[in-house]
JSON list of C-alpha atoms in Angstrom, two decimals:
[
{"chain": "A", "resi": 1122, "resn": "MET", "atom": "CA", "xyz": [66.67, 113.78, 81.60]},
{"chain": "A", "resi": 1123, "resn": "SER", "atom": "CA", "xyz": [67.57, 116.10, 84.44]},
{"chain": "A", "resi": 1124, "resn": "VAL", "atom": "CA", "xyz": [65.48, 116.14, 87.59]},
{"chain": "A", "resi": 1125, "resn": "ASP", "atom": "CA", "xyz": [64.35, 119.39, 89.15]},
{"chain": "A", "resi": 1126, "resn": "TRP", "atom": "CA", "xyz": [64.83, 118.34, 92.78]},
{"chain": "A", "resi": 1127, "resn": "GLY", "atom": "CA", "xyz": [63.64, 121.63, 94.17]},
{"chain": "A", "resi": 1128, "resn": "GLY", "atom": "CA", "xyz": [60.44, 121.47, 92.12]},
{"chain": "A", "resi": 1129, "resn": "MET", "atom": "CA", "xyz": [59.88, 117.87, 93.15]},
{"chain": "A", "resi": 1130, "resn": "LEU", "atom": "CA", "xyz": [60.25, 118.65, 96.83]},
{"chain": "A", "resi": 1131, "resn": "ARG", "atom": "CA", "xyz": [58.10, 121.78, 96.60]},
{"chain": "A", "resi": 1132, "resn": "THR", "atom": "CA", "xyz": [55.22, 120.10, 94.83]},
{"chain": "A", "resi": 1133, "resn": "THR", "atom": "CA", "xyz": [55.48, 116.97, 96.99]},
{"chain": "A", "resi": 1134, "resn": "PHE", "atom": "CA", "xyz": [55.36, 118.66, 100.39]},
{"chain": "A", "resi": 1135, "resn": "ARG", "atom": "CA", "xyz": [52.97, 121.49, 99.41]},
{"chain": "A", "resi": 1136, "resn": "GLY", "atom": "CA", "xyz": [50.63, 119.09, 97.55]},
{"chain": "A", "resi": 1137, "resn": "THR", "atom": "CA", "xyz": [50.57, 121.21, 94.40]},
{"chain": "A", "resi": 1138, "resn": "CYS", "atom": "CA", "xyz": [50.39, 120.40, 90.69]},
{"chain": "A", "resi": 1139, "resn": "PRO", "atom": "CA", "xyz": [53.62, 119.04, 89.18]},
{"chain": "A", "resi": 1140, "resn": "SER", "atom": "CA", "xyz": [53.09, 121.07, 86.02]},
{"chain": "A", "resi": 1141, "resn": "CYS", "atom": "CA", "xyz": [52.27, 124.58, 87.24]},
{"chain": "A", "resi": 1142, "resn": "GLY", "atom": "CA", "xyz": [53.22, 124.31, 90.90]},
{"chain": "A", "resi": 1143, "resn": "SER", "atom": "CA", "xyz": [50.25, 126.33, 92.08]},
{"chain": "A", "resi": 1144, "resn": "GLY", "atom": "CA", "xyz": [47.09, 124.26, 91.74]},
{"chain": "A", "resi": 1145, "resn": "ALA", "atom": "CA", "xyz": [46.07, 122.02, 94.66]},
{"chain": "A", "resi": 1146, "resn": "LEU", "atom": "CA", "xyz": [46.44, 118.28, 94.03]},
{"chain": "A", "resi": 1147, "resn": "PHE", "atom": "CA", "xyz": [44.05, 117.17, 96.76]},
{"chain": "A", "resi": 1148, "resn": "ARG", "atom": "CA", "xyz": [40.33, 117.81, 97.10]},
{"chain": "A", "resi": 1149, "resn": "GLY", "atom": "CA", "xyz": [40.21, 116.03, 100.45]},
{"chain": "A", "resi": 1150, "resn": "ALA", "atom": "CA", "xyz": [42.55, 114.30, 102.82]},
{"chain": "A", "resi": 1151, "resn": "TYR", "atom": "CA", "xyz": [43.82, 111.83, 100.23]},
{"chain": "A", "resi": 1152, "resn": "ALA", "atom": "CA", "xyz": [41.62, 112.21, 97.12]},
{"chain": "A", "resi": 1153, "resn": "LEU", "atom": "CA", "xyz": [43.16, 113.86, 94.05]},
{"chain": "A", "resi": 1154, "resn": "HIS", "atom": "CA", "xyz": [41.33, 116.35, 91.88]},
{"chain": "A", "resi": 1155, "resn": "PRO", "atom": "CA", "xyz": [40.65, 114.88, 88.43]},
{"chain": "A", "resi": 1156, "resn": "ALA", "atom": "CA", "xyz": [42.43, 117.88, 86.92]},
{"chain": "A", "resi": 1157, "resn": "CYS", "atom": "CA", "xyz": [44.56, 120.71, 88.27]},
{"chain": "A", "resi": 1158, "resn": "PRO", "atom": "CA", "xyz": [42.29, 123.63, 89.21]},
{"chain": "A", "resi": 1159, "resn": "ALA", "atom": "CA", "xyz": [44.89, 126.13, 87.99]},
{"chain": "A", "resi": 1160, "resn": "CYS", "atom": "CA", "xyz": [46.30, 124.77, 84.69]},
{"chain": "A", "resi": 1161, "resn": "GLY", "atom": "CA", "xyz": [43.91, 121.93, 83.82]},
{"chain": "A", "resi": 1162, "resn": "LEU", "atom": "CA", "xyz": [46.53, 119.13, 83.84]},
{"chain": "A", "resi": 1163, "resn": "ASP", "atom": "CA", "xyz": [44.73, 115.79, 83.71]},
{"chain": "A", "resi": 1164, "resn": "LEU", "atom": "CA", "xyz": [45.68, 114.15, 87.00]},
{"chain": "A", "resi": 1165, "resn": "ARG", "atom": "CA", "xyz": [43.83, 110.92, 86.49]},
{"chain": "A", "resi": 1166, "resn": "GLY", "atom": "CA", "xyz": [46.61, 108.93, 84.85]},
{"chain": "A", "resi": 1167, "resn": "ARG", "atom": "CA", "xyz": [45.92, 105.38, 83.71]},
{"chain": "A", "resi": 1168, "resn": "ASP", "atom": "CA", "xyz": [43.49, 103.18, 85.59]},
{"chain": "A", "resi": 1169, "resn": "GLY", "atom": "CA", "xyz": [44.95, 102.55, 89.07]},
{"chain": "A", "resi": 1170, "resn": "ALA", "atom": "CA", "xyz": [48.18, 104.42, 88.38]},
{"chain": "A", "resi": 1171, "resn": "HIS", "atom": "CA", "xyz": [47.84, 106.41, 91.62]},
{"chain": "A", "resi": 1172, "resn": "PHE", "atom": "CA", "xyz": [47.28, 103.51, 93.98]},
{"chain": "A", "resi": 1173, "resn": "GLY", "atom": "CA", "xyz": [50.08, 100.93, 93.93]},
{"chain": "A", "resi": 1174, "resn": "GLY", "atom": "CA", "xyz": [53.13, 103.19, 94.28]},
{"chain": "A", "resi": 1175, "resn": "PRO", "atom": "CA", "xyz": [51.90, 105.43, 97.10]},
{"chain": "A", "resi": 1176, "resn": "ILE", "atom": "CA", "xyz": [50.50, 102.48, 99.04]},
{"chain": "A", "resi": 1177, "resn": "ALA", "atom": "CA", "xyz": [53.80, 100.61, 98.80]},
{"chain": "A", "resi": 1178, "resn": "LEU", "atom": "CA", "xyz": [55.79, 103.70, 99.77]},
{"chain": "A", "resi": 1179, "resn": "GLY", "atom": "CA", "xyz": [53.48, 104.49, 102.70]},
{"chain": "A", "resi": 1180, "resn": "TYR", "atom": "CA", "xyz": [53.57, 100.93, 104.00]},
{"chain": "A", "resi": 1181, "resn": "GLY", "atom": "CA", "xyz": [57.33, 100.89, 103.67]},
{"chain": "A", "resi": 1182, "resn": "ILE", "atom": "CA", "xyz": [57.69, 104.13, 105.64]},
{"chain": "A", "resi": 1183, "resn": "GLY", "atom": "CA", "xyz": [55.27, 102.82, 108.21]},
{"chain": "A", "resi": 1184, "resn": "GLY", "atom": "CA", "xyz": [57.14, 99.52, 108.51]},
{"chain": "A", "resi": 1185, "resn": "VAL", "atom": "CA", "xyz": [60.52, 101.21, 109.00]},
{"chain": "A", "resi": 1186, "resn": "ALA", "atom": "CA", "xyz": [59.01, 103.60, 111.56]},
{"chain": "A", "resi": 1187, "resn": "GLY", "atom": "CA", "xyz": [57.47, 100.68, 113.45]},
{"chain": "A", "resi": 1188, "resn": "LEU", "atom": "CA", "xyz": [60.73, 98.77, 113.48]},
{"chain": "A", "resi": 1189, "resn": "VAL", "atom": "CA", "xyz": [62.68, 101.77, 114.74]},
{"chain": "A", "resi": 1190, "resn": "VAL", "atom": "CA", "xyz": [60.16, 102.50, 117.49]},
{"chain": "A", "resi": 1191, "resn": "PHE", "atom": "CA", "xyz": [60.06, 98.81, 118.50]},
{"chain": "A", "resi": 1192, "resn": "ALA", "atom": "CA", "xyz": [63.86, 98.53, 118.54]},
{"chain": "A", "resi": 1193, "resn": "LEU", "atom": "CA", "xyz": [64.30, 101.67, 120.61]},
{"chain": "A", "resi": 1194, "resn": "LEU", "atom": "CA", "xyz": [61.58, 100.80, 123.13]},
{"chain": "A", "resi": 1195, "resn": "ALA", "atom": "CA", "xyz": [62.60, 97.13, 123.36]},
{"chain": "A", "resi": 1196, "resn": "ALA", "atom": "CA", "xyz": [66.21, 98.12, 123.97]},
{"chain": "A", "resi": 1197, "resn": "ARG", "atom": "CA", "xyz": [65.11, 100.41, 126.83]},
{"chain": "A", "resi": 1198, "resn": "TYR", "atom": "CA", "xyz": [62.19, 98.53, 128.35]},
{"chain": "A", "resi": 1199, "resn": "GLY", "atom": "CA", "xyz": [62.50, 94.97, 127.12]},
{"chain": "A", "resi": 1200, "resn": "PHE", "atom": "CA", "xyz": [59.92, 92.96, 125.18]},
{"chain": "A", "resi": 1201, "resn": "ALA", "atom": "CA", "xyz": [56.81, 94.02, 127.07]},
{"chain": "A", "resi": 1202, "resn": "PRO", "atom": "CA", "xyz": [53.46, 93.62, 125.28]},
{"chain": "A", "resi": 1203, "resn": "TRP", "atom": "CA", "xyz": [52.83, 97.41, 125.42]},
{"chain": "A", "resi": 1204, "resn": "VAL", "atom": "CA", "xyz": [56.06, 97.91, 123.39]},
{"chain": "A", "resi": 1205, "resn": "ALA", "atom": "CA", "xyz": [54.57, 95.92, 120.50]},
{"chain": "A", "resi": 1206, "resn": "TRP", "atom": "CA", "xyz": [51.30, 97.89, 120.65]},
{"chain": "A", "resi": 1207, "resn": "VAL", "atom": "CA", "xyz": [53.17, 101.21, 120.65]},
{"chain": "A", "resi": 1208, "resn": "ALA", "atom": "CA", "xyz": [55.11, 100.01, 117.60]},
{"chain": "A", "resi": 1209, "resn": "VAL", "atom": "CA", "xyz": [51.88, 99.02, 115.82]},
{"chain": "A", "resi": 1210, "resn": "GLY", "atom": "CA", "xyz": [50.50, 102.49, 116.62]},
{"chain": "A", "resi": 1211, "resn": "ALA", "atom": "CA", "xyz": [53.65, 104.03, 115.15]},
{"chain": "A", "resi": 1212, "resn": "VAL", "atom": "CA", "xyz": [53.14, 102.00, 112.00]},
{"chain": "A", "resi": 1213, "resn": "VAL", "atom": "CA", "xyz": [49.54, 103.16, 111.56]},
{"chain": "A", "resi": 1214, "resn": "LEU", "atom": "CA", "xyz": [50.28, 106.82, 112.33]},
{"chain": "A", "resi": 1215, "resn": "SER", "atom": "CA", "xyz": [53.30, 106.82, 110.03]},
{"chain": "A", "resi": 1216, "resn": "ILE", "atom": "CA", "xyz": [51.31, 105.42, 107.14]},
{"chain": "A", "resi": 1217, "resn": "LEU", "atom": "CA", "xyz": [48.57, 107.99, 107.60]},
{"chain": "A", "resi": 1218, "resn": "ALA", "atom": "CA", "xyz": [51.03, 110.86, 107.95]},
{"chain": "A", "resi": 1219, "resn": "ALA", "atom": "CA", "xyz": [53.19, 109.82, 104.94]},
{"chain": "A", "resi": 1220, "resn": "PHE", "atom": "CA", "xyz": [50.52, 108.77, 102.46]},
{"chain": "A", "resi": 1221, "resn": "ARG", "atom": "CA", "xyz": [49.63, 112.24, 101.26]},
{"chain": "A", "resi": 1222, "resn": "ALA", "atom": "CA", "xyz": [53.26, 113.11, 100.52]},
{"chain": "A", "resi": 1223, "resn": "CYS", "atom": "CA", "xyz": [53.78, 109.70, 98.91]},
{"chain": "A", "resi": 1224, "resn": "LYS", "atom": "CA", "xyz": [50.79, 110.29, 96.67]},
{"chain": "A", "resi": 1225, "resn": "ALA", "atom": "CA", "xyz": [52.00, 113.80, 95.71]},
{"chain": "A", "resi": 1226, "resn": "TRP", "atom": "CA", "xyz": [55.50, 112.47, 94.99]},
{"chain": "A", "resi": 1227, "resn": "TRP", "atom": "CA", "xyz": [54.10, 109.61, 92.90]},
{"chain": "A", "resi": 1228, "resn": "THR", "atom": "CA", "xyz": [51.98, 112.09, 90.94]},
{"chain": "A", "resi": 1229, "resn": "TRP", "atom": "CA", "xyz": [55.11, 114.12, 90.27]},
{"chain": "A", "resi": 1230, "resn": "TRP", "atom": "CA", "xyz": [56.85, 111.04, 88.89]},
{"chain": "A", "resi": 1231, "resn": "LEU", "atom": "CA", "xyz": [53.85, 110.10, 86.71]},
{"chain": "A", "resi": 1232, "resn": "PHE", "atom": "CA", "xyz": [53.93, 113.65, 85.30]},
{"chain": "A", "resi": 1233, "resn": "ARG", "atom": "CA", "xyz": [57.66, 113.40, 84.60]},
{"chain": "A", "resi": 1234, "resn": "ALA", "atom": "CA", "xyz": [57.18, 110.01, 82.93]},
{"chain": "A", "resi": 1235, "resn": "GLY", "atom": "CA", "xyz": [54.52, 111.45, 80.62]},
{"chain": "A", "resi": 1236, "resn": "GLU", "atom": "CA", "xyz": [51.62, 109.55, 82.19]},
{"chain": "A", "resi": 1237, "resn": "LEU", "atom": "CA", "xyz": [49.59, 112.65, 82.97]},
{"chain": "A", "resi": 1238, "resn": "GLY", "atom": "CA", "xyz": [48.43, 114.93, 80.17]},
{"chain": "A", "resi": 1239, "resn": "ALA", "atom": "CA", "xyz": [46.48, 118.12, 79.53]},
{"chain": "A", "resi": 1240, "resn": "ARG", "atom": "CA", "xyz": [42.72, 117.85, 79.90]},
{"chain": "A", "resi": 1241, "resn": "GLY", "atom": "CA", "xyz": [41.04, 116.59, 76.77]},
{"chain": "A", "resi": 1242, "resn": "ARG", "atom": "CA", "xyz": [44.23, 115.26, 75.20]},
{"chain": "A", "resi": 1243, "resn": "ARG", "atom": "CA", "xyz": [45.20, 111.63, 75.10]},
{"chain": "A", "resi": 1244, "resn": "ARG", "atom": "CA", "xyz": [47.88, 110.52, 77.41]},
{"chain": "A", "resi": 1245, "resn": "PRO", "atom": "CA", "xyz": [50.88, 108.65, 75.96]},
{"chain": "A", "resi": 1246, "resn": "GLY", "atom": "CA", "xyz": [49.99, 105.04, 75.25]},
{"chain": "A", "resi": 1247, "resn": "ASP", "atom": "CA", "xyz": [46.25, 105.50, 75.15]},
{"chain": "A", "resi": 1248, "resn": "GLY", "atom": "CA", "xyz": [44.67, 103.66, 72.25]}
]
């Protein structure tokens, strides 16, 4: 299976449907549409399929960002209490900034794995 890296990056950072590339994935800041408004792709996936992966990715990105900020500030200013609080702020802001892209990327992978299907059709593995 070959991966369309350009399509993956486009749909991830634009927040568009992994199938048609034009419909919006999100109906709010982080909530997905149940189906693509343009092509009707069922974006629901299996129960909870959209939660674990993006959360783990977002927390991982936030943790790395916090460690980098803490290391840079601690090397320059020492281990002052404000350095820890700035690092915690970097973690929170990084998680919030990255979560949408993580969720779009995870949706792309679910689509590529066959976990998302056309509206009204069963998804692979449904009983």
